[in-house]
Every structure is written in structure tokens, then in C-alpha cells.
PDB file of C-alpha atoms in Angstrom:
ATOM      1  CA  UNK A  27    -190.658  -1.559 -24.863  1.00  0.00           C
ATOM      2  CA  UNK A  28    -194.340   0.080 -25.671  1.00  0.00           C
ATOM      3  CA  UNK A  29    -194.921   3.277 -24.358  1.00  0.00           C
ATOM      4  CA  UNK A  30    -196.520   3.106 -21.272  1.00  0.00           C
ATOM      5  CA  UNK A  31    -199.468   5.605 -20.590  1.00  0.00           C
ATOM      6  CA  UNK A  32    -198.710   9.062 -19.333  1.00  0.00           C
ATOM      7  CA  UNK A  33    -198.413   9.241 -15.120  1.00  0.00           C
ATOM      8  CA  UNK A  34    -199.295  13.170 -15.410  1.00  0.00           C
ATOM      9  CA  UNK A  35    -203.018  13.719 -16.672  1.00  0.00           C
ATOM     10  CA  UNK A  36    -203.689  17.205 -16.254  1.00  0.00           C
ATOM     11  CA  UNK A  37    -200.206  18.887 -16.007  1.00  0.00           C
ATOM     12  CA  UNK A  38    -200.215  22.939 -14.693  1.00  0.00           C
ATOM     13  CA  UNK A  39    -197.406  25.180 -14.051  1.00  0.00           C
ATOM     14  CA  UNK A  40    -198.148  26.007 -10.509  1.00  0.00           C
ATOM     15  CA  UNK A  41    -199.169  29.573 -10.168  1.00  0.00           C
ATOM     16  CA  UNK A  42    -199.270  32.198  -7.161  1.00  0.00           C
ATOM     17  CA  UNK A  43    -202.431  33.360  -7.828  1.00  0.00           C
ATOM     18  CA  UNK A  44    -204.278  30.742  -9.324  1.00  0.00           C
ATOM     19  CA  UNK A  45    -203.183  28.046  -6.890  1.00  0.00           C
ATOM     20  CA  UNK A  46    -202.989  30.241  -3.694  1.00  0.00           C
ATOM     21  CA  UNK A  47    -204.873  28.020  -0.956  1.00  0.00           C
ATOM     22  CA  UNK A  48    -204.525  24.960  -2.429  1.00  0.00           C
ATOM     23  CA  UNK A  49    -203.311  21.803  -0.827  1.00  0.00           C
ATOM     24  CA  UNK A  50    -201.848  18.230  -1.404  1.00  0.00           C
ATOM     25  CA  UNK A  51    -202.613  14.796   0.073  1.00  0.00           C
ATOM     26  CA  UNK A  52    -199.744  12.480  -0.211  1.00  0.00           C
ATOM     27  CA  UNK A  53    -200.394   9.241  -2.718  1.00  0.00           C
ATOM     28  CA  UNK A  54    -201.926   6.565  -0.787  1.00  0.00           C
ATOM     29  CA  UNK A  55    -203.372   5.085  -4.023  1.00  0.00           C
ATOM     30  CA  UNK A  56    -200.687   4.111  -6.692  1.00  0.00           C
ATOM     31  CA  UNK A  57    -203.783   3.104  -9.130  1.00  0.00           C
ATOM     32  CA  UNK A  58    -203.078   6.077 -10.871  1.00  0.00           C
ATOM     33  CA  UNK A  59    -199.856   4.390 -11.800  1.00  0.00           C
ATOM     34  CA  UNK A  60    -201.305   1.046 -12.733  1.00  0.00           C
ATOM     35  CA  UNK A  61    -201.234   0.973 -16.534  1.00  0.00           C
ATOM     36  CA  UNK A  62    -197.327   1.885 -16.332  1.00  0.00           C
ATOM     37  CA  UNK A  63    -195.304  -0.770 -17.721  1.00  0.00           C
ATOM     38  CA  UNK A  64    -192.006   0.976 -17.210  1.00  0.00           C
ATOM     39  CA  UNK A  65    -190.709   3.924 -15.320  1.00  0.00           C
ATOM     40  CA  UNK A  66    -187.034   6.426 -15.995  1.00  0.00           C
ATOM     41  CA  UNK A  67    -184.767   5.838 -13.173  1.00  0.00           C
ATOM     42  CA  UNK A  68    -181.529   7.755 -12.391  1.00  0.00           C
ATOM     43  CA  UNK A  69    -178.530   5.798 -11.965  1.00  0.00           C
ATOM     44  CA  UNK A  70    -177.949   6.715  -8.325  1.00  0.00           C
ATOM     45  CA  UNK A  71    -180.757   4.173  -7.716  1.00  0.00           C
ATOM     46  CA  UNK A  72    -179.529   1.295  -9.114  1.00  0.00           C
ATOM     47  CA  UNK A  73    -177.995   0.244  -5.645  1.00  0.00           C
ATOM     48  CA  UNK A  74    -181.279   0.052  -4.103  1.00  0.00           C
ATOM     49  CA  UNK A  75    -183.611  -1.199  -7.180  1.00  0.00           C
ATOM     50  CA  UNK A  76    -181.322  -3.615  -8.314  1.00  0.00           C
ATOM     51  CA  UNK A  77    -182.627  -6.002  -5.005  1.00  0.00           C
ATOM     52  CA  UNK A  78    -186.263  -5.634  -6.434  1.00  0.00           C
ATOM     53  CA  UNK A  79    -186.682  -4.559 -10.217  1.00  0.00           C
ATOM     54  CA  UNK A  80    -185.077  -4.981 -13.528  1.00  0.00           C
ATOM     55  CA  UNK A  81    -183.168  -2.577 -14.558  1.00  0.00           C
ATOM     56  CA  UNK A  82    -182.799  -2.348 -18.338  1.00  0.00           C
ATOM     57  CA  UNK A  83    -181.880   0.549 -21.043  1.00  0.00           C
ATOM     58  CA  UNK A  84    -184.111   2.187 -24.271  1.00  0.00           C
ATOM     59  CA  UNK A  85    -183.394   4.428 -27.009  1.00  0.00           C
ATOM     60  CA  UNK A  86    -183.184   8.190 -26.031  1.00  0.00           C
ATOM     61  CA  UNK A  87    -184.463  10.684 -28.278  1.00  0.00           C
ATOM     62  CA  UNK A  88    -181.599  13.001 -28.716  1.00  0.00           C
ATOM     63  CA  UNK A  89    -181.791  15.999 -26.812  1.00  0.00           C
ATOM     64  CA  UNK A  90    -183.787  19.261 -27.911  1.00  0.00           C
ATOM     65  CA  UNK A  91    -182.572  22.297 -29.269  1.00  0.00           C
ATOM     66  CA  UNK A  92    -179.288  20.405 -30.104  1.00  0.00           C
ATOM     67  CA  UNK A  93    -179.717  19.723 -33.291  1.00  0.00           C
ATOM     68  CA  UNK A  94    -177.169  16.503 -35.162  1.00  0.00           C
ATOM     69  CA  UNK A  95    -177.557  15.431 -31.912  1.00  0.00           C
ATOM     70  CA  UNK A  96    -177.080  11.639 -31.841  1.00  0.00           C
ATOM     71  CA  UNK A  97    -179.865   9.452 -29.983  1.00  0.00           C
ATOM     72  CA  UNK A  98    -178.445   8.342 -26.675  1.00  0.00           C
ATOM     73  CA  UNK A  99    -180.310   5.702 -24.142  1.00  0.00           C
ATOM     74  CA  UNK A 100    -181.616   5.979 -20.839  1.00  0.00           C
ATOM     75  CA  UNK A 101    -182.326   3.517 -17.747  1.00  0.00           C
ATOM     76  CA  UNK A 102    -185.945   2.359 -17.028  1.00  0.00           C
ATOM     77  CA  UNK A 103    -187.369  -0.141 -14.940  1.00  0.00           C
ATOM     78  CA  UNK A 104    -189.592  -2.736 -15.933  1.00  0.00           C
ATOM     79  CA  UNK A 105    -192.830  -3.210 -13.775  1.00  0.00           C
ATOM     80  CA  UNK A 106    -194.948  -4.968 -16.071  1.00  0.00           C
ATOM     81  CA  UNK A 107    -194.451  -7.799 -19.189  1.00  0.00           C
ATOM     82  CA  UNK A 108    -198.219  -7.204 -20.437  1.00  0.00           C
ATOM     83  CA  UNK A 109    -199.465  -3.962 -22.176  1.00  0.00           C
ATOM     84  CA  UNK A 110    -200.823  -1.363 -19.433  1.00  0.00           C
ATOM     85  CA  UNK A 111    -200.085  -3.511 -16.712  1.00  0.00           C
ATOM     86  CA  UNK A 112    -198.212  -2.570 -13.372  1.00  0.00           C
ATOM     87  CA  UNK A 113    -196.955  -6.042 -11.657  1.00  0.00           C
ATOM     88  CA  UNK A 114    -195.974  -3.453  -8.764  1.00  0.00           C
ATOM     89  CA  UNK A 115    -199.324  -1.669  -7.906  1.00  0.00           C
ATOM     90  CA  UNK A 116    -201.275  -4.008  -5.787  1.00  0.00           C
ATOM     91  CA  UNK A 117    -205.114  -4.568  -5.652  1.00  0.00           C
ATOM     92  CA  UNK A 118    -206.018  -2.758  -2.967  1.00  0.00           C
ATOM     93  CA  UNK A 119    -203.620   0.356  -4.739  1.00  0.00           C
ATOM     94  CA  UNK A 120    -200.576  -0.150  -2.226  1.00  0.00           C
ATOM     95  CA  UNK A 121    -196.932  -0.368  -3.625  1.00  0.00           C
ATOM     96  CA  UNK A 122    -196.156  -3.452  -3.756  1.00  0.00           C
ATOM     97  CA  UNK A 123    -192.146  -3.063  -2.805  1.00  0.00           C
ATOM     98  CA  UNK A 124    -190.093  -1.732  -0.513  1.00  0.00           C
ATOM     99  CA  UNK A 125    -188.713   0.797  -2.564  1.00  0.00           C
ATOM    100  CA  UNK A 126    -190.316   3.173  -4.851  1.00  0.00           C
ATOM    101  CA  UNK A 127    -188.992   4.598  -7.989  1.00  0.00           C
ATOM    102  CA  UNK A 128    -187.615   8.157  -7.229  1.00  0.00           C
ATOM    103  CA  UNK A 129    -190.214   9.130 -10.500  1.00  0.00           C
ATOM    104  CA  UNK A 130    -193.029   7.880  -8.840  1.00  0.00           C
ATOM    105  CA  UNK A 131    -192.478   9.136  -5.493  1.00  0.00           C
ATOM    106  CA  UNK A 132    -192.464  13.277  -7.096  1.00  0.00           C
ATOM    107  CA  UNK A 133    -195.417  12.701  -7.889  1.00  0.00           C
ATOM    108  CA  UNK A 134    -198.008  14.505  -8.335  1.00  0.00           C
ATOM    109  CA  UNK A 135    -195.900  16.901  -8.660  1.00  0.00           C
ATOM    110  CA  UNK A 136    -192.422  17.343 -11.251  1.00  0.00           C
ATOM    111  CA  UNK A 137    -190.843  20.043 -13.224  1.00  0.00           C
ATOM    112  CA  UNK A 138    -191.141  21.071 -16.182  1.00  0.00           C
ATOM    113  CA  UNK A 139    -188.904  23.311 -18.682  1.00  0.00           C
ATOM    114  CA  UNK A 140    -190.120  26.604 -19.179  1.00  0.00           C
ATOM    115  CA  UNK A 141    -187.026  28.393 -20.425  1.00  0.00           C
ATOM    116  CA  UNK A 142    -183.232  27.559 -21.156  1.00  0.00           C
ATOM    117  CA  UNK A 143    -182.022  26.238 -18.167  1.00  0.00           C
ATOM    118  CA  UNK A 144    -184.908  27.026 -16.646  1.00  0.00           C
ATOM    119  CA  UNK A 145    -187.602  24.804 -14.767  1.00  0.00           C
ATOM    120  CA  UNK A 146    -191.041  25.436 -12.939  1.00  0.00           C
ATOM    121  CA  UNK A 147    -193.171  23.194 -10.627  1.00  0.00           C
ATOM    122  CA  UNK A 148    -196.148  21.689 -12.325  1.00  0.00           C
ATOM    123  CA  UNK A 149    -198.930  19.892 -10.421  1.00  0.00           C
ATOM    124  CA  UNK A 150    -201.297  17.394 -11.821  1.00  0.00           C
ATOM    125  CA  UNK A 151    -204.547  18.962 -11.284  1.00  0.00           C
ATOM    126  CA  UNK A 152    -206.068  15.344 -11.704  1.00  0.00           C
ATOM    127  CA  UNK A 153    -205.047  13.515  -8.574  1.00  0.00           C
ATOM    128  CA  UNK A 154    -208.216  13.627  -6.050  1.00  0.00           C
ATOM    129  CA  UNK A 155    -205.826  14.737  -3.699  1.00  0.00           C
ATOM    130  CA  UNK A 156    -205.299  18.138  -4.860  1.00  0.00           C
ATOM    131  CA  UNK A 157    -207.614  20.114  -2.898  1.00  0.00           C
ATOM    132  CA  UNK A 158    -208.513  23.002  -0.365  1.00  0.00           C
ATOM    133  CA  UNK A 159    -209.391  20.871   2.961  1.00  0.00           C
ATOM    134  CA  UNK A 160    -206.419  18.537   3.637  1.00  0.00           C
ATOM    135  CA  UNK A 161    -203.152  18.111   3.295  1.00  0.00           C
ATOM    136  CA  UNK A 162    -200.144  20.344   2.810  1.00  0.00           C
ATOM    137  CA  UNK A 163    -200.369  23.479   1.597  1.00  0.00           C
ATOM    138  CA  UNK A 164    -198.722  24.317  -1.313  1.00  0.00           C
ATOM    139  CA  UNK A 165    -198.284  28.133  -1.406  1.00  0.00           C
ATOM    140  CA  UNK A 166    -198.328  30.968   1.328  1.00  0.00           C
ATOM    141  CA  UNK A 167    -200.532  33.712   1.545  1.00  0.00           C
ATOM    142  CA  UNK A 168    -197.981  35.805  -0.008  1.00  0.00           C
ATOM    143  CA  UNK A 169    -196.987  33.467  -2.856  1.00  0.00           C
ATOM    144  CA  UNK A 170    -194.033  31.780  -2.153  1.00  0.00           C
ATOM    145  CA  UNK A 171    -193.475  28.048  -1.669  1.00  0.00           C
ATOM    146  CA  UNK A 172    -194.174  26.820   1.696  1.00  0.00           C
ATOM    147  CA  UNK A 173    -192.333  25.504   4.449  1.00  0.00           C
ATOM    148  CA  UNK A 174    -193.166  21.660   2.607  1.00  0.00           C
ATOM    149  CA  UNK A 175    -193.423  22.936  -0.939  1.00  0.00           C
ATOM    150  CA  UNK A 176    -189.658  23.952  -0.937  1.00  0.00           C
ATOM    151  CA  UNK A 177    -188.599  20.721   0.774  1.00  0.00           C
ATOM    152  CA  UNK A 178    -190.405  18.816  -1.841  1.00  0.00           C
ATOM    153  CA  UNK A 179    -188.384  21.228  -4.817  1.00  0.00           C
ATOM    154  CA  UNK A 180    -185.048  20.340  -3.273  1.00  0.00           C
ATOM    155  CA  UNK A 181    -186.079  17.096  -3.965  1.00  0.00           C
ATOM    156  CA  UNK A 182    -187.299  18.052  -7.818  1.00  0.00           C
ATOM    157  CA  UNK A 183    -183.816  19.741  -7.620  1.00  0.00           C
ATOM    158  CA  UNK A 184    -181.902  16.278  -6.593  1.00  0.00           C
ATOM    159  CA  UNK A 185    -183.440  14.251  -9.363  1.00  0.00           C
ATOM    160  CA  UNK A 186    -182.827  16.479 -12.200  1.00  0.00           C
ATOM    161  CA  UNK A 187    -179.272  16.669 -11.135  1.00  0.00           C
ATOM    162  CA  UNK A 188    -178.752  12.400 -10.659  1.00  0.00           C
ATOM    163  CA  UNK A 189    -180.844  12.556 -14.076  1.00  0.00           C
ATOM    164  CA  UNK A 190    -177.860  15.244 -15.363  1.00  0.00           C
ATOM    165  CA  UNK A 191    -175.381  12.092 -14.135  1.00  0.00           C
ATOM    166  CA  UNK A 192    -177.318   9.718 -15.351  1.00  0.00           C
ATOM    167  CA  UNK A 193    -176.923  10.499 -18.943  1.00  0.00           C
ATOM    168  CA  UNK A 194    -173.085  10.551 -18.555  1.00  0.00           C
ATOM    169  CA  UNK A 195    -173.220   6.810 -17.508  1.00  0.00           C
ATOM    170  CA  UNK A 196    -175.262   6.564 -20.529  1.00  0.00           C
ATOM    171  CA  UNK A 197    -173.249   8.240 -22.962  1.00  0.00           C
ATOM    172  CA  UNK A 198    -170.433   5.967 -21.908  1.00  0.00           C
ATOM    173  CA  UNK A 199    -172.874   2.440 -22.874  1.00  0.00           C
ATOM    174  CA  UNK A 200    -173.421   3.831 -26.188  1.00  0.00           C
ATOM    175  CA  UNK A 201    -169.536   5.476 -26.368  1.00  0.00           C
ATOM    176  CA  UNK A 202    -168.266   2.084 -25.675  1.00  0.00           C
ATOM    177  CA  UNK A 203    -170.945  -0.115 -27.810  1.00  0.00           C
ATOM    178  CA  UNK A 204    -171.589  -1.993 -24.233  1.00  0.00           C
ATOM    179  CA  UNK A 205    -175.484  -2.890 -25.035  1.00  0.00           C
ATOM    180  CA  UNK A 206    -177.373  -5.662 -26.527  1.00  0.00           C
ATOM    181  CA  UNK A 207    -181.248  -6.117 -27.088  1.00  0.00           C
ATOM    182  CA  UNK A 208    -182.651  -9.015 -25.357  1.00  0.00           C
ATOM    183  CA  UNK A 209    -186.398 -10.647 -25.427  1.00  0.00           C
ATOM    184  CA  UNK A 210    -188.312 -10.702 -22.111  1.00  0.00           C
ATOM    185  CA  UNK A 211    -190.313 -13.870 -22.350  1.00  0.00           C
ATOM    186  CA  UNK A 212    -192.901 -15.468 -20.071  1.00  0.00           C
ATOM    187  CA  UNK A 213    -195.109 -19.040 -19.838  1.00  0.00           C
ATOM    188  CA  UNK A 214    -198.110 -19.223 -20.622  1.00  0.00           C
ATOM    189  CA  UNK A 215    -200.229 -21.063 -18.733  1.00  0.00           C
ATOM    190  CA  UNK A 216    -200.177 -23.937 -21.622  1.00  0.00           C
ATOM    191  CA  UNK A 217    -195.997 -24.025 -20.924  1.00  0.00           C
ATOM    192  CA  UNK A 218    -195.569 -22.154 -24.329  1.00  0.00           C
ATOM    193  CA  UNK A 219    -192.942 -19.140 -24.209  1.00  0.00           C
ATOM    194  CA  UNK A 220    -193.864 -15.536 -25.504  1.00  0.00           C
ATOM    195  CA  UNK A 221    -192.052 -12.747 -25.805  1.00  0.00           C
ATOM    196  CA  UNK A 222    -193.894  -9.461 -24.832  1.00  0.00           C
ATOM    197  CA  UNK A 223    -190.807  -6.746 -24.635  1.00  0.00           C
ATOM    198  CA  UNK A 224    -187.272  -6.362 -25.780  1.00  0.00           C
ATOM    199  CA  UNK A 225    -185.201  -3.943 -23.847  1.00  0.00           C
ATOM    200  CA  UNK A 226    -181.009  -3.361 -23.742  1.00  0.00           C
ATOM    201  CA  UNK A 227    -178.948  -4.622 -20.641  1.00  0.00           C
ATOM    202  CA  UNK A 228    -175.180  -4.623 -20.823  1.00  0.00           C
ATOM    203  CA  UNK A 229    -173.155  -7.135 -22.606  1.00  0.00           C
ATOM    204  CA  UNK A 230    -170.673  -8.708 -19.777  1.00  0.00           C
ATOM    205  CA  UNK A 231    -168.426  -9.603 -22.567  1.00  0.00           C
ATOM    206  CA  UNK A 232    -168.055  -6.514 -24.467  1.00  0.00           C
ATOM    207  CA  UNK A 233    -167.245  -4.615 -20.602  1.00  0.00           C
ATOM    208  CA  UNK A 234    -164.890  -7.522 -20.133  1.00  0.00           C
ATOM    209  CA  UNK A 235    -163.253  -6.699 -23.191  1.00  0.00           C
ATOM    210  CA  UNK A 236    -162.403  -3.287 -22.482  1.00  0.00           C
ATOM    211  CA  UNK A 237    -158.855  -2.132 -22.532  1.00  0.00           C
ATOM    212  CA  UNK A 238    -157.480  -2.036 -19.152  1.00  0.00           C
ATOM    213  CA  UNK A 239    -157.155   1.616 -19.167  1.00  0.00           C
ATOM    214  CA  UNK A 240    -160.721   2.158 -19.694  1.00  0.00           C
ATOM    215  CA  UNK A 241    -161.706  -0.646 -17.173  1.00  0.00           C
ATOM    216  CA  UNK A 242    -159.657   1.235 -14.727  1.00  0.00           C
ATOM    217  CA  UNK A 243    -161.050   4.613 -15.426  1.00  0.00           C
ATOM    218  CA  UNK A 244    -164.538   3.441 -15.167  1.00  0.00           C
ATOM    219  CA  UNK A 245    -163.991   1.715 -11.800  1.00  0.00           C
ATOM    220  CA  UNK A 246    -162.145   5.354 -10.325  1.00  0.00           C
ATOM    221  CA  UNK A 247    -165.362   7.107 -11.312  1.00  0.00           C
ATOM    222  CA  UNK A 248    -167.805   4.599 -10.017  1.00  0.00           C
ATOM    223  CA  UNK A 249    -169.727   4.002 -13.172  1.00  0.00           C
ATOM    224  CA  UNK A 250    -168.281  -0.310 -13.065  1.00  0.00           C
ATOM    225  CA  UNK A 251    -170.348  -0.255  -9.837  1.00  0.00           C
ATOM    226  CA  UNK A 252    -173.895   0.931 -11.604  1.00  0.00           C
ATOM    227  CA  UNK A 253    -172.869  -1.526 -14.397  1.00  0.00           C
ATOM    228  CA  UNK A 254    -172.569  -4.283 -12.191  1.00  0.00           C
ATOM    229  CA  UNK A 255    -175.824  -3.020 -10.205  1.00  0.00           C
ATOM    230  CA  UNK A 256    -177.442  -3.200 -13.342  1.00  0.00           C
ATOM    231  CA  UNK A 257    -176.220  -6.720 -14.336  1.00  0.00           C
ATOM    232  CA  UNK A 258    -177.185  -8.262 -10.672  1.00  0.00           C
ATOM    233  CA  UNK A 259    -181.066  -6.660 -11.112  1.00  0.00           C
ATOM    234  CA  UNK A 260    -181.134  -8.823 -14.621  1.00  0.00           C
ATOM    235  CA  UNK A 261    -181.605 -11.652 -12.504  1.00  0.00           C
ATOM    236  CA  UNK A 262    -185.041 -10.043 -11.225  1.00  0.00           C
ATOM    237  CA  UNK A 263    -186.335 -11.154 -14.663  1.00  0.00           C
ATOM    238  CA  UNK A 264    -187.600 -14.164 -12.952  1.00  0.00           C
ATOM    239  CA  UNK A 265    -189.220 -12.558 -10.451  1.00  0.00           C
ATOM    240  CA  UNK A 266    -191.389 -10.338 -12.614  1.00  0.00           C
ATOM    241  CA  UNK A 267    -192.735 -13.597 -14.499  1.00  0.00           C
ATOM    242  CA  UNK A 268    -193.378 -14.703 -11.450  1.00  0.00           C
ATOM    243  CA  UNK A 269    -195.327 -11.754 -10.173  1.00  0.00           C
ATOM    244  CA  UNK A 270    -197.480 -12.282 -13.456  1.00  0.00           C
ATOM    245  CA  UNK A 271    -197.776 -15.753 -13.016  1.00  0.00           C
ATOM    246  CA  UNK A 272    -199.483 -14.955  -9.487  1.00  0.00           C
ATOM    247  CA  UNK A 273    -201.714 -12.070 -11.287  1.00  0.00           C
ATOM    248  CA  UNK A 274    -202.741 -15.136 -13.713  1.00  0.00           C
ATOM    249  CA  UNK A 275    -203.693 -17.692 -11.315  1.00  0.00           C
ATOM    250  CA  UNK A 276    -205.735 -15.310  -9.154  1.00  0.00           C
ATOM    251  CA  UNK A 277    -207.948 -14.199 -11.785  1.00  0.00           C
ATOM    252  CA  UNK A 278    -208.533 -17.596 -13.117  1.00  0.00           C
ATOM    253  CA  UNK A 279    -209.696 -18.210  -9.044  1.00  0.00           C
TER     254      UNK A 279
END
């Protein structure tokens, strides 16, 4: 898939001094997310998005400071088949789904590596609801995190670590050859088919083909279950053409 624009506008490390006083309204408004055609997800998700999005895999770069490392993949979901379009951010700005991508919902706030092993809260300065006058504060007058600042970094903390898992699944899918590209393709309004993306899902008949050993290893450690989460939110294909189709007929009126 294209790269998708950049959720994180003006990125700071968040600093004692600098940011002393200052205060965050939660996202009300997910325009800020509406030119994002695909978001990372951690595997530990794939229960609960496999009921509304499509799940689907893309080339990893490999990591950093590892050099001969070989490129791996990593799980995204697919929220729009057009170029900077979100099928999931309604008009009014509202999410339109009962559950939210664990990347969106950190937002606007993340980590961000600032030594080996080593990660620091940034905060996009951008979002309208970083402020002085409402909403949580960020930092105590001494400092240190508040009360609702270090709830939120045990969150940060939770991600990184299913992200740390996730890339084990991963390594397994490329280990084991399981992927194959397929073509997302939707109707135009004429009844011709284009395809707009191409993305990796898991080929049933390569994990079928496993030796039994393997098959039997996979299931004891739970990753069979994430495959098979994956494979059931391939059906949701349908769903996001239909989603555009509905964007397409209400413009035309």
C-alpha cells in the first residue's frame, strides 16, 4: 500500500520545564486522522478488529542499528481503498466503529526512541487540544508525570510490548513463507473493477501444509489463533468497498 500521511505533525519530546502547565483534551475530532489509509496494529488486537477491519501484512524495513538485518513484515489495517482517504473517520469527525485502533487511540501522544532501549513521551504540539485551560494536565508542579500522564505511559508501555510480540508472529509468516500479495479491487460506479492497493494476507494452503509438528507448535503458543483472526477479517474486504461505495453515492447527492 501507499504511504499514508504522517498522524504526528509537530512531534516534541515532552519536557519538565518547557511543558510544565500544560494540558490535554482528549480527541473528539478524528479529522486529524482522515487522510490515513492504513494504520500498524499489534497482534493482540486481531481478536477484536477482525469483526470490523481488514487486517492485512506489508514489508518491514529491517530493524535499525542491526545491520544484514533481513526485512521482516508487519500487520496494518486497511481504512481506506483511495489515496488519503479514511473510510473510518466520519463527516462530522466521529469514529466511525466500535473499536479503535490501539495506534490511534495514544494519540496525541506516543514514544519515541531516544537511546538504546530507551524511550521518551513525545506530544504533538499540533492538536488544538494541547493547551493551558482544559483538560488533563500533563506534568506536576515539580516535574513528574501526573496522576493521568503515568496512566496514559503504562499504556505507551503495553503497546510497545504487544508490538515486541507482534514481530515474533511476524517473523514466523516470513520464517515459514506463509504470505501472498493480493489486489484490493473496487466498482466503479460504471461496474468496471480497479485495483487501488495490494497488501499480503496469509495463504490458507501454505499453513495447511505445514508439518504437523509445526502446526502443533503454533497452536500451543497461540499464534494459529491470530492467523485465523487474520483470515476471518479478510472477509471485511467487502465491507470496506462498501463503505466507499456509500462515500460515492453521497457526494454525487
Amino acid at each position: 500500500m501507499n504511504p499514508t500521511p504522517t498522524l504526528y505533525m509537530q512531534p516534541q519530546l515532552l519536557d519538565r520545564n518547557q511543558h510544565r502547565g500544560k494540558r490535554l483534551q482528549p480527541v473528539a475530532d478524528w479529522s486529524v486522522a482522515a487522510r490515513m489509509t492504513a494504520v500498524p496494529v499489534a497482534s493482540s488486537e486481531f481478536p477484536e478488529l477482525c469483526k470490523e477491519y481488514l487486517i492485512g501484512f506489508v514489508t518491514a524495513p529491517a530493524a535499525a542499528g542491526q545491520p544484514g538485518a533481513q526485512p521482516t513484515v508487519a500487520p496494518v489495517v486497511v481504512l481506506g481503498l483511495r489515496d488519503q482517504e479514511n473510510l473510518f473517520v466520519a463527516e462530522d469527525g466521529s469514529w466511525d466503529a466500535r473499536y479503535q485502533p490501539a495506534f490511534l487511540r495514544r494519540y496525541p501522544l506516543g514514544y519515541a526512541a531516544t537511546g538504546e532501549n530507551q524511550r521518551s513521551v513525545i506530544v504533538d504540539t499540533a492538536w488544538p487540544g494541547f493547551n493551558e485551560q482544559a483538560g488533563e494536565l500533563l506534568l506536576q508542579d515539580d516535574g513528574q508525570p501526573s496522576p493521568w500522564l503515568a496512566q496514559q505511559m503504562k499504556f505507551l508501555d503495553a503497546f510497545e510490548v504487544e508490538l515486541q510480540r507482534t514481530r515474533v508472529l511476524c517473523n514466523v509468516l516470513v520464517q515459514h513463507q506463509l504470505l501472498k500479495s493480493v489486489n484490493l479491487d473496487v466498482t466503479l460506479p460504471g461496474g468496471q473493477k480497479q485495483t487501488v492497493a495490494q497488501i499480503q494476507v496469509i495463504d490458507e494452503t501454505k499453513l495447511r501444509a505445514l508439518p504437523e509438528a509445526t502446526l502443533a507448535e503454533l497452536l500451543r503458543n497461540g499464534a494459529i489463533g491470530l492467523m485465523h483472526a487474520h483470515l476471518i477479517s479478510t472477509s471485511n474486504a467487502v465491507r470496506l468497498t462498501e463503505r466507499l461505495s456509500r462515500r460515492q453515492a453521497a457526494a454525487r447527492g
